[in-house]
Amino acid sequence: MTVSTALGRRPLVVGYGNPLRADDGFGWQAATRLAGQLSETAARVLAVHQLTPELAEDVAQASLVVFLDIHEGGQPGVLIEQALEGGSGQEVVAFSHDVDAEAILFLAETLYGHRPPATMLSVGGSDFSYAVGLSPPVDAALPVALDRVRSILRSSPLDRPPRLANPRTARP
């Protein structure tokens, strides 16, 4: 059984960033490229400019979520993978520019009763100027990140540790 068949849900890949700000466009470009490579049944792929609370419904309908983004600091072009465990809800703020992946996961669980397993794949960036295209180290990391997404999508839900329900939002 693959992740795409778990509970009749399919995985969701969300790449985000501004493609007009050089490396900040990494997640958006990765999702755009991935959407052209995957079948519709393999995963739903969204390329967005920023995370917004409205994504909580899409996340709640997914069997698994992979977020793709860039980060400042660290070594340019180095891929970091982090399992997202969900937050307390303090991450949900009044301005959509400040919404992060943890906040979206919290909203999905709170509003829709389902918080799928989630992973953040992030690459260190070096150029955030007004420019189209990625810096050489970030561009070189793009195929590595796409390979990792495909590997995550092929993995079985049985290979992942179970996630305990949040007692505040668990339903009888």
Short mmCIF file of N, CA and C in Angstrom, two decimals:
data_model
loop_
_atom_site.label_atom_id
_atom_site.label_comp_id
_atom_site.label_asym_id
_atom_site.label_seq_id
_atom_site.Cartn_x
_atom_site.Cartn_y
_atom_site.Cartn_z
N MET A 1 0.85 -1.17 0.00
CA MET A 1 0.00 0.00 0.00
C MET A 1 0.90 1.24 0.00
N THR A 2 0.59 2.21 -0.82
CA THR A 2 1.35 3.45 -0.87
C THR A 2 0.63 4.53 -0.09
N VAL A 3 1.34 5.63 0.14
CA VAL A 3 0.75 6.75 0.86
C VAL A 3 -0.51 7.24 0.16
N SER A 4 -0.53 7.20 -1.17
CA SER A 4 -1.67 7.76 -1.91
C SER A 4 -2.96 6.98 -1.72
N THR A 5 -2.88 5.75 -1.21
CA THR A 5 -4.10 4.98 -1.00
C THR A 5 -4.54 4.95 0.45
N ALA A 6 -3.75 5.50 1.36
CA ALA A 6 -4.09 5.47 2.77
C ALA A 6 -5.38 6.27 3.02
N LEU A 7 -6.38 5.59 3.56
CA LEU A 7 -7.64 6.23 3.94
C LEU A 7 -8.34 6.95 2.79
N GLY A 8 -8.04 6.57 1.55
CA GLY A 8 -8.68 7.21 0.41
C GLY A 8 -8.19 8.63 0.16
N ARG A 9 -7.16 9.03 0.83
CA ARG A 9 -6.59 10.37 0.66
C ARG A 9 -5.34 10.25 -0.20
N ARG A 10 -4.89 11.38 -0.73
CA ARG A 10 -3.64 11.35 -1.47
C ARG A 10 -2.70 12.42 -0.92
N PRO A 11 -1.42 12.26 -1.15
CA PRO A 11 -0.45 13.23 -0.64
C PRO A 11 -0.64 14.61 -1.27
N LEU A 12 -0.14 15.61 -0.55
CA LEU A 12 -0.16 16.99 -1.01
C LEU A 12 1.27 17.53 -0.91
N VAL A 13 1.72 18.17 -1.97
CA VAL A 13 3.01 18.84 -1.98
C VAL A 13 2.73 20.32 -2.15
N VAL A 14 3.26 21.14 -1.23
CA VAL A 14 3.06 22.58 -1.28
C VAL A 14 4.42 23.25 -1.37
N GLY A 15 4.72 23.81 -2.53
CA GLY A 15 5.94 24.58 -2.70
C GLY A 15 5.59 26.05 -2.68
N TYR A 16 6.32 26.82 -1.88
CA TYR A 16 5.96 28.23 -1.77
C TYR A 16 7.18 29.13 -1.78
N GLY A 17 6.92 30.34 -2.28
CA GLY A 17 7.96 31.36 -2.36
C GLY A 17 7.67 32.29 -3.52
N ASN A 18 8.48 33.31 -3.63
CA ASN A 18 8.29 34.34 -4.65
C ASN A 18 9.28 34.13 -5.79
N PRO A 19 8.81 33.70 -6.95
CA PRO A 19 9.72 33.44 -8.07
C PRO A 19 10.37 34.70 -8.64
N LEU A 20 9.94 35.87 -8.18
CA LEU A 20 10.56 37.13 -8.63
C LEU A 20 11.62 37.63 -7.65
N ARG A 21 11.95 36.80 -6.64
CA ARG A 21 12.96 37.16 -5.65
C ARG A 21 14.05 36.09 -5.60
N ALA A 22 14.57 35.73 -6.76
CA ALA A 22 15.70 34.80 -6.89
C ALA A 22 15.44 33.52 -6.08
N ASP A 23 16.31 33.23 -5.10
CA ASP A 23 16.22 31.97 -4.37
C ASP A 23 14.91 31.80 -3.60
N ASP A 24 14.24 32.89 -3.28
CA ASP A 24 12.96 32.78 -2.57
C ASP A 24 11.95 31.99 -3.40
N GLY A 25 12.16 31.91 -4.70
CA GLY A 25 11.27 31.16 -5.57
C GLY A 25 11.52 29.67 -5.61
N PHE A 26 12.45 29.17 -4.80
CA PHE A 26 12.81 27.75 -4.84
C PHE A 26 11.59 26.83 -4.67
N GLY A 27 10.83 27.02 -3.61
CA GLY A 27 9.68 26.14 -3.35
C GLY A 27 8.65 26.20 -4.46
N TRP A 28 8.39 27.40 -4.95
CA TRP A 28 7.43 27.59 -6.04
C TRP A 28 7.94 26.88 -7.30
N GLN A 29 9.21 27.09 -7.63
CA GLN A 29 9.77 26.44 -8.83
C GLN A 29 9.80 24.92 -8.69
N ALA A 30 10.15 24.43 -7.50
CA ALA A 30 10.18 22.99 -7.28
C ALA A 30 8.79 22.38 -7.48
N ALA A 31 7.76 23.03 -6.93
CA ALA A 31 6.40 22.51 -7.08
C ALA A 31 5.94 22.57 -8.52
N THR A 32 6.27 23.64 -9.21
CA THR A 32 5.88 23.77 -10.62
C THR A 32 6.52 22.66 -11.45
N ARG A 33 7.78 22.41 -11.22
CA ARG A 33 8.47 21.35 -11.95
C ARG A 33 7.90 19.97 -11.59
N LEU A 34 7.66 19.75 -10.30
CA LEU A 34 7.14 18.47 -9.84
C LEU A 34 5.75 18.19 -10.40
N ALA A 35 4.93 19.22 -10.49
CA ALA A 35 3.56 19.06 -11.02
C ALA A 35 3.58 18.51 -12.45
N GLY A 36 4.58 18.87 -13.21
CA GLY A 36 4.70 18.37 -14.57
C GLY A 36 5.26 16.97 -14.66
N GLN A 37 5.79 16.47 -13.55
CA GLN A 37 6.43 15.15 -13.56
C GLN A 37 5.60 14.06 -12.91
N LEU A 38 4.68 14.42 -12.03
CA LEU A 38 3.90 13.43 -11.29
C LEU A 38 2.52 13.24 -11.91
N SER A 39 2.00 12.04 -11.78
CA SER A 39 0.63 11.81 -12.21
C SER A 39 -0.31 12.40 -11.17
N GLU A 40 -1.53 12.67 -11.58
CA GLU A 40 -2.53 13.23 -10.66
C GLU A 40 -2.79 12.32 -9.48
N THR A 41 -2.67 11.02 -9.67
CA THR A 41 -2.94 10.09 -8.58
C THR A 41 -1.77 10.00 -7.61
N ALA A 42 -0.57 10.37 -8.03
CA ALA A 42 0.60 10.30 -7.15
C ALA A 42 0.52 11.32 -6.03
N ALA A 43 0.09 12.53 -6.37
CA ALA A 43 -0.01 13.60 -5.38
C ALA A 43 -0.68 14.81 -6.00
N ARG A 44 -1.24 15.61 -5.15
CA ARG A 44 -1.72 16.93 -5.56
C ARG A 44 -0.57 17.89 -5.28
N VAL A 45 -0.25 18.73 -6.24
CA VAL A 45 0.89 19.65 -6.09
C VAL A 45 0.39 21.08 -6.22
N LEU A 46 0.74 21.91 -5.24
CA LEU A 46 0.37 23.32 -5.27
C LEU A 46 1.63 24.18 -5.25
N ALA A 47 1.71 25.13 -6.15
CA ALA A 47 2.77 26.14 -6.15
C ALA A 47 2.11 27.45 -5.75
N VAL A 48 2.47 27.97 -4.59
CA VAL A 48 1.85 29.18 -4.07
C VAL A 48 2.94 30.19 -3.68
N HIS A 49 2.54 31.45 -3.63
CA HIS A 49 3.51 32.50 -3.28
C HIS A 49 3.76 32.57 -1.77
N GLN A 50 2.76 32.22 -0.99
CA GLN A 50 2.93 32.20 0.46
C GLN A 50 1.90 31.27 1.06
N LEU A 51 2.17 30.82 2.27
CA LEU A 51 1.20 30.00 2.99
C LEU A 51 0.11 30.91 3.55
N THR A 52 -1.13 30.48 3.37
CA THR A 52 -2.27 31.23 3.87
C THR A 52 -3.18 30.28 4.65
N PRO A 53 -3.97 30.81 5.57
CA PRO A 53 -4.86 29.94 6.36
C PRO A 53 -5.80 29.09 5.49
N GLU A 54 -6.14 29.56 4.31
CA GLU A 54 -7.04 28.81 3.43
C GLU A 54 -6.47 27.44 3.03
N LEU A 55 -5.17 27.27 3.13
CA LEU A 55 -4.56 25.97 2.78
C LEU A 55 -4.89 24.88 3.80
N ALA A 56 -5.41 25.25 4.95
CA ALA A 56 -5.72 24.26 5.99
C ALA A 56 -6.69 23.20 5.49
N GLU A 57 -7.66 23.57 4.67
CA GLU A 57 -8.62 22.59 4.16
C GLU A 57 -7.93 21.59 3.23
N ASP A 58 -7.06 22.08 2.35
CA ASP A 58 -6.31 21.17 1.46
C ASP A 58 -5.43 20.22 2.28
N VAL A 59 -4.79 20.75 3.30
CA VAL A 59 -3.92 19.94 4.15
C VAL A 59 -4.73 18.88 4.88
N ALA A 60 -5.89 19.24 5.39
CA ALA A 60 -6.73 18.30 6.13
C ALA A 60 -7.23 17.15 5.25
N GLN A 61 -7.30 17.37 3.95
CA GLN A 61 -7.77 16.33 3.03
C GLN A 61 -6.64 15.42 2.56
N ALA A 62 -5.42 15.68 2.97
CA ALA A 62 -4.25 14.94 2.47
C ALA A 62 -3.89 13.77 3.38
N SER A 63 -3.24 12.77 2.79
CA SER A 63 -2.72 11.65 3.56
C SER A 63 -1.35 11.98 4.12
N LEU A 64 -0.69 12.93 3.50
CA LEU A 64 0.68 13.30 3.84
C LEU A 64 0.94 14.65 3.18
N VAL A 65 1.74 15.50 3.82
CA VAL A 65 2.06 16.79 3.22
C VAL A 65 3.57 16.97 3.20
N VAL A 66 4.08 17.44 2.06
CA VAL A 66 5.47 17.83 1.95
C VAL A 66 5.49 19.31 1.59
N PHE A 67 6.12 20.10 2.44
CA PHE A 67 6.29 21.53 2.19
C PHE A 67 7.68 21.75 1.61
N LEU A 68 7.79 22.61 0.62
CA LEU A 68 9.07 22.96 -0.01
C LEU A 68 9.30 24.45 0.13
N ASP A 69 10.45 24.83 0.71
CA ASP A 69 10.72 26.24 0.94
C ASP A 69 12.23 26.48 0.93
N ILE A 70 12.59 27.74 1.02
CA ILE A 70 13.98 28.18 1.12
C ILE A 70 14.15 28.78 2.51
N HIS A 71 15.37 28.79 3.02
CA HIS A 71 15.61 29.47 4.29
C HIS A 71 16.89 30.30 4.21
N GLU A 72 16.90 31.37 4.99
CA GLU A 72 18.09 32.20 5.08
C GLU A 72 19.01 31.60 6.13
N GLY A 73 20.30 31.85 5.97
CA GLY A 73 21.25 31.29 6.91
C GLY A 73 21.59 29.88 6.49
N GLY A 74 22.58 29.34 7.08
CA GLY A 74 22.99 27.99 6.70
C GLY A 74 23.74 28.03 5.39
N GLN A 75 24.13 26.88 4.93
CA GLN A 75 24.91 26.77 3.71
C GLN A 75 24.01 26.77 2.48
N PRO A 76 24.25 27.69 1.55
CA PRO A 76 23.43 27.74 0.33
C PRO A 76 23.44 26.41 -0.42
N GLY A 77 22.25 25.97 -0.81
CA GLY A 77 22.12 24.76 -1.59
C GLY A 77 22.02 23.48 -0.79
N VAL A 78 22.13 23.54 0.52
CA VAL A 78 22.06 22.34 1.35
C VAL A 78 20.61 22.08 1.74
N LEU A 79 20.15 20.86 1.46
CA LEU A 79 18.77 20.45 1.76
C LEU A 79 18.65 20.00 3.20
N ILE A 80 17.66 20.53 3.90
CA ILE A 80 17.36 20.11 5.27
C ILE A 80 15.96 19.53 5.28
N GLU A 81 15.81 18.37 5.91
CA GLU A 81 14.51 17.72 6.04
C GLU A 81 14.11 17.71 7.51
N GLN A 82 12.88 18.12 7.75
CA GLN A 82 12.40 18.19 9.13
C GLN A 82 10.97 17.67 9.19
N ALA A 83 10.73 16.72 10.09
CA ALA A 83 9.37 16.27 10.34
C ALA A 83 8.67 17.37 11.13
N LEU A 84 7.46 17.71 10.73
CA LEU A 84 6.70 18.75 11.40
C LEU A 84 5.73 18.10 12.36
N GLU A 85 5.82 18.46 13.61
CA GLU A 85 5.00 17.83 14.63
C GLU A 85 3.76 18.62 14.98
N GLY A 86 3.64 19.81 14.49
CA GLY A 86 2.47 20.63 14.81
C GLY A 86 2.74 21.45 16.04
N GLY A 87 2.12 22.59 16.09
CA GLY A 87 2.38 23.51 17.19
C GLY A 87 1.19 23.66 18.09
N SER A 88 1.31 24.60 18.98
CA SER A 88 0.28 24.85 19.98
C SER A 88 -0.82 25.77 19.47
N GLY A 89 -0.61 26.36 18.31
CA GLY A 89 -1.58 27.31 17.78
C GLY A 89 -1.11 28.73 17.97
N GLN A 90 -0.05 28.93 18.74
CA GLN A 90 0.48 30.27 18.92
C GLN A 90 1.11 30.79 17.64
N GLU A 91 1.39 29.88 16.70
CA GLU A 91 1.97 30.28 15.42
C GLU A 91 0.96 30.97 14.51
N VAL A 92 -0.33 30.78 14.77
CA VAL A 92 -1.36 31.38 13.94
C VAL A 92 -1.43 32.86 14.33
N VAL A 93 -1.15 33.69 13.36
CA VAL A 93 -1.10 35.13 13.63
C VAL A 93 -2.09 35.86 12.75
N ALA A 94 -2.23 37.15 12.99
CA ALA A 94 -3.24 37.94 12.30
C ALA A 94 -2.89 38.23 10.84
N PHE A 95 -1.63 38.21 10.49
CA PHE A 95 -1.23 38.58 9.13
C PHE A 95 -0.80 37.35 8.36
N SER A 96 -1.33 37.17 7.15
CA SER A 96 -1.04 35.96 6.39
C SER A 96 0.42 35.86 5.99
N HIS A 97 1.16 36.96 5.96
CA HIS A 97 2.58 36.89 5.62
C HIS A 97 3.38 36.16 6.70
N ASP A 98 2.80 36.01 7.88
CA ASP A 98 3.50 35.38 8.98
C ASP A 98 3.05 33.95 9.25
N VAL A 99 2.20 33.38 8.43
CA VAL A 99 1.72 32.02 8.63
C VAL A 99 2.79 31.04 8.17
N ASP A 100 3.09 30.05 9.02
CA ASP A 100 4.08 29.04 8.65
C ASP A 100 3.41 27.67 8.53
N ALA A 101 4.19 26.67 8.16
CA ALA A 101 3.65 25.33 7.94
C ALA A 101 3.03 24.75 9.21
N GLU A 102 3.66 24.99 10.34
CA GLU A 102 3.11 24.49 11.61
C GLU A 102 1.73 25.08 11.88
N ALA A 103 1.55 26.34 11.56
CA ALA A 103 0.24 26.98 11.76
C ALA A 103 -0.82 26.36 10.85
N ILE A 104 -0.45 26.07 9.62
CA ILE A 104 -1.40 25.44 8.69
C ILE A 104 -1.80 24.06 9.21
N LEU A 105 -0.85 23.31 9.73
CA LEU A 105 -1.15 21.98 10.28
C LEU A 105 -2.06 22.09 11.50
N PHE A 106 -1.80 23.06 12.35
CA PHE A 106 -2.65 23.29 13.52
C PHE A 106 -4.07 23.63 13.10
N LEU A 107 -4.21 24.50 12.11
CA LEU A 107 -5.54 24.88 11.62
C LEU A 107 -6.26 23.69 11.00
N ALA A 108 -5.53 22.86 10.26
CA ALA A 108 -6.15 21.67 9.64
C ALA A 108 -6.73 20.76 10.72
N GLU A 109 -5.97 20.56 11.77
CA GLU A 109 -6.44 19.69 12.85
C GLU A 109 -7.59 20.32 13.63
N THR A 110 -7.46 21.59 13.93
CA THR A 110 -8.47 22.28 14.73
C THR A 110 -9.79 22.46 13.98
N LEU A 111 -9.70 22.87 12.72
CA LEU A 111 -10.91 23.18 11.96
C LEU A 111 -11.53 21.97 11.27
N TYR A 112 -10.69 21.01 10.86
CA TYR A 112 -11.19 19.90 10.04
C TYR A 112 -10.97 18.53 10.67
N GLY A 113 -10.30 18.48 11.83
CA GLY A 113 -10.15 17.22 12.55
C GLY A 113 -9.13 16.27 12.01
N HIS A 114 -8.27 16.71 11.10
CA HIS A 114 -7.24 15.81 10.57
C HIS A 114 -5.95 16.59 10.35
N ARG A 115 -4.89 16.06 10.93
CA ARG A 115 -3.56 16.62 10.74
C ARG A 115 -2.67 15.51 10.20
N PRO A 116 -2.41 15.52 8.89
CA PRO A 116 -1.61 14.45 8.30
C PRO A 116 -0.14 14.57 8.70
N PRO A 117 0.60 13.49 8.57
CA PRO A 117 2.05 13.60 8.77
C PRO A 117 2.60 14.61 7.77
N ALA A 118 3.58 15.38 8.19
CA ALA A 118 4.11 16.42 7.32
C ALA A 118 5.62 16.53 7.45
N THR A 119 6.23 16.89 6.34
CA THR A 119 7.68 17.07 6.26
C THR A 119 7.97 18.40 5.60
N MET A 120 8.97 19.09 6.11
CA MET A 120 9.46 20.32 5.49
C MET A 120 10.79 20.00 4.84
N LEU A 121 10.89 20.28 3.54
CA LEU A 121 12.16 20.20 2.83
C LEU A 121 12.55 21.64 2.51
N SER A 122 13.67 22.06 3.05
CA SER A 122 14.09 23.45 2.92
C SER A 122 15.56 23.49 2.49
N VAL A 123 15.85 24.42 1.62
CA VAL A 123 17.21 24.59 1.10
C VAL A 123 17.73 25.96 1.54
N GLY A 124 18.99 26.01 1.92
CA GLY A 124 19.60 27.28 2.26
C GLY A 124 19.75 28.15 1.02
N GLY A 125 19.37 29.41 1.13
CA GLY A 125 19.45 30.33 0.00
C GLY A 125 20.54 31.36 0.19
N SER A 126 20.94 32.00 -0.91
CA SER A 126 21.98 33.02 -0.82
C SER A 126 21.60 34.32 -1.51
N ASP A 127 20.63 34.28 -2.42
CA ASP A 127 20.28 35.47 -3.20
C ASP A 127 18.77 35.70 -3.11
N PHE A 128 18.40 36.79 -2.46
CA PHE A 128 16.98 37.12 -2.30
C PHE A 128 16.67 38.46 -2.97
N SER A 129 17.46 38.80 -3.96
CA SER A 129 17.26 40.06 -4.68
C SER A 129 16.09 39.92 -5.64
N TYR A 130 15.72 41.06 -6.25
CA TYR A 130 14.68 41.03 -7.27
C TYR A 130 15.29 40.46 -8.54
N ALA A 131 15.03 39.19 -8.78
CA ALA A 131 15.59 38.51 -9.94
C ALA A 131 14.77 37.25 -10.20
N VAL A 132 14.75 36.85 -11.45
CA VAL A 132 14.09 35.59 -11.82
C VAL A 132 15.18 34.55 -11.98
N GLY A 133 14.98 33.39 -11.36
CA GLY A 133 15.97 32.32 -11.44
C GLY A 133 16.65 32.11 -10.11
N LEU A 134 17.22 30.95 -9.95
CA LEU A 134 17.86 30.55 -8.71
C LEU A 134 19.37 30.74 -8.80
N SER A 135 20.00 30.97 -7.66
CA SER A 135 21.46 31.03 -7.62
C SER A 135 22.01 29.63 -7.95
N PRO A 136 23.25 29.53 -8.41
CA PRO A 136 23.80 28.21 -8.78
C PRO A 136 23.71 27.14 -7.69
N PRO A 137 24.03 27.44 -6.41
CA PRO A 137 23.92 26.35 -5.42
C PRO A 137 22.48 25.90 -5.18
N VAL A 138 21.54 26.83 -5.23
CA VAL A 138 20.14 26.47 -5.01
C VAL A 138 19.59 25.73 -6.23
N ASP A 139 19.97 26.16 -7.41
CA ASP A 139 19.56 25.47 -8.62
C ASP A 139 20.08 24.03 -8.62
N ALA A 140 21.29 23.84 -8.14
CA ALA A 140 21.86 22.48 -8.07
C ALA A 140 21.13 21.61 -7.05
N ALA A 141 20.54 22.22 -6.02
CA ALA A 141 19.80 21.47 -5.01
C ALA A 141 18.40 21.07 -5.47
N LEU A 142 17.90 21.71 -6.52
CA LEU A 142 16.53 21.45 -6.98
C LEU A 142 16.30 19.98 -7.34
N PRO A 143 17.13 19.34 -8.17
CA PRO A 143 16.88 17.92 -8.47
C PRO A 143 17.02 17.02 -7.24
N VAL A 144 17.88 17.38 -6.31
CA VAL A 144 18.02 16.60 -5.07
C VAL A 144 16.73 16.66 -4.27
N ALA A 145 16.17 17.85 -4.15
CA ALA A 145 14.91 18.03 -3.42
C ALA A 145 13.77 17.28 -4.11
N LEU A 146 13.70 17.35 -5.44
CA LEU A 146 12.63 16.66 -6.16
C LEU A 146 12.75 15.15 -6.00
N ASP A 147 13.97 14.63 -6.02
CA ASP A 147 14.17 13.20 -5.78
C ASP A 147 13.70 12.81 -4.38
N ARG A 148 13.97 13.67 -3.41
CA ARG A 148 13.56 13.37 -2.04
C ARG A 148 12.05 13.40 -1.92
N VAL A 149 11.39 14.32 -2.58
CA VAL A 149 9.92 14.35 -2.55
C VAL A 149 9.38 13.05 -3.14
N ARG A 150 9.90 12.65 -4.29
CA ARG A 150 9.42 11.41 -4.91
C ARG A 150 9.65 10.21 -3.99
N SER A 151 10.75 10.18 -3.29
CA SER A 151 11.04 9.10 -2.34
C SER A 151 10.03 9.10 -1.19
N ILE A 152 9.72 10.26 -0.67
CA ILE A 152 8.72 10.36 0.41
C ILE A 152 7.36 9.88 -0.09
N LEU A 153 7.00 10.26 -1.30
CA LEU A 153 5.71 9.87 -1.85
C LEU A 153 5.61 8.36 -2.08
N ARG A 154 6.73 7.73 -2.37
CA ARG A 154 6.74 6.27 -2.58
C ARG A 154 6.70 5.49 -1.28
N SER A 155 7.03 6.13 -0.18
CA SER A 155 7.12 5.42 1.10
C SER A 155 5.74 4.98 1.57
N SER A 156 5.74 3.97 2.37
CA SER A 156 4.49 3.43 2.90
C SER A 156 4.13 4.15 4.19
N PRO A 157 2.84 4.37 4.45
CA PRO A 157 2.45 4.97 5.72
C PRO A 157 2.86 4.08 6.89
N LEU A 158 3.05 2.80 6.63
CA LEU A 158 3.46 1.89 7.69
C LEU A 158 4.92 2.12 8.08
N ASP A 159 5.68 2.79 7.23
CA ASP A 159 7.08 3.10 7.53
C ASP A 159 7.20 4.31 8.43
N ARG A 160 6.13 5.00 8.66
CA ARG A 160 6.17 6.23 9.45
C ARG A 160 5.67 5.94 10.86
N PRO A 161 6.26 6.59 11.86
CA PRO A 161 5.76 6.39 13.21
C PRO A 161 4.35 6.95 13.35
N PRO A 162 3.50 6.29 14.14
CA PRO A 162 2.14 6.81 14.31
C PRO A 162 2.16 8.14 15.04
N ARG A 163 1.20 8.97 14.75
CA ARG A 163 1.07 10.26 15.42
C ARG A 163 -0.11 10.17 16.37
N LEU A 164 0.15 10.51 17.61
CA LEU A 164 -0.91 10.48 18.61
C LEU A 164 -1.83 11.67 18.41
N ALA A 165 -3.10 11.46 18.64
CA ALA A 165 -4.08 12.54 18.50
C ALA A 165 -3.86 13.58 19.57
N ASN A 166 -4.14 14.80 19.23
CA ASN A 166 -4.09 15.89 20.18
C ASN A 166 -5.33 15.77 21.05
N PRO A 167 -5.16 15.61 22.38
CA PRO A 167 -6.34 15.41 23.23
C PRO A 167 -7.32 16.58 23.20
N ARG A 168 -6.85 17.77 22.86
CA ARG A 168 -7.76 18.93 22.80
C ARG A 168 -8.67 18.87 21.59
N THR A 169 -8.22 18.19 20.52
CA THR A 169 -9.02 18.19 19.29
C THR A 169 -9.51 16.80 18.92
N ALA A 170 -9.12 15.78 19.67
CA ALA A 170 -9.56 14.42 19.35
C ALA A 170 -11.08 14.33 19.49
N ARG A 171 -11.68 13.62 18.56
CA ARG A 171 -13.14 13.46 18.57
C ARG A 171 -13.47 12.03 18.93
N PRO A 172 -14.53 11.82 19.72
CA PRO A 172 -14.90 10.45 20.11
C PRO A 172 -15.40 9.65 18.93
#
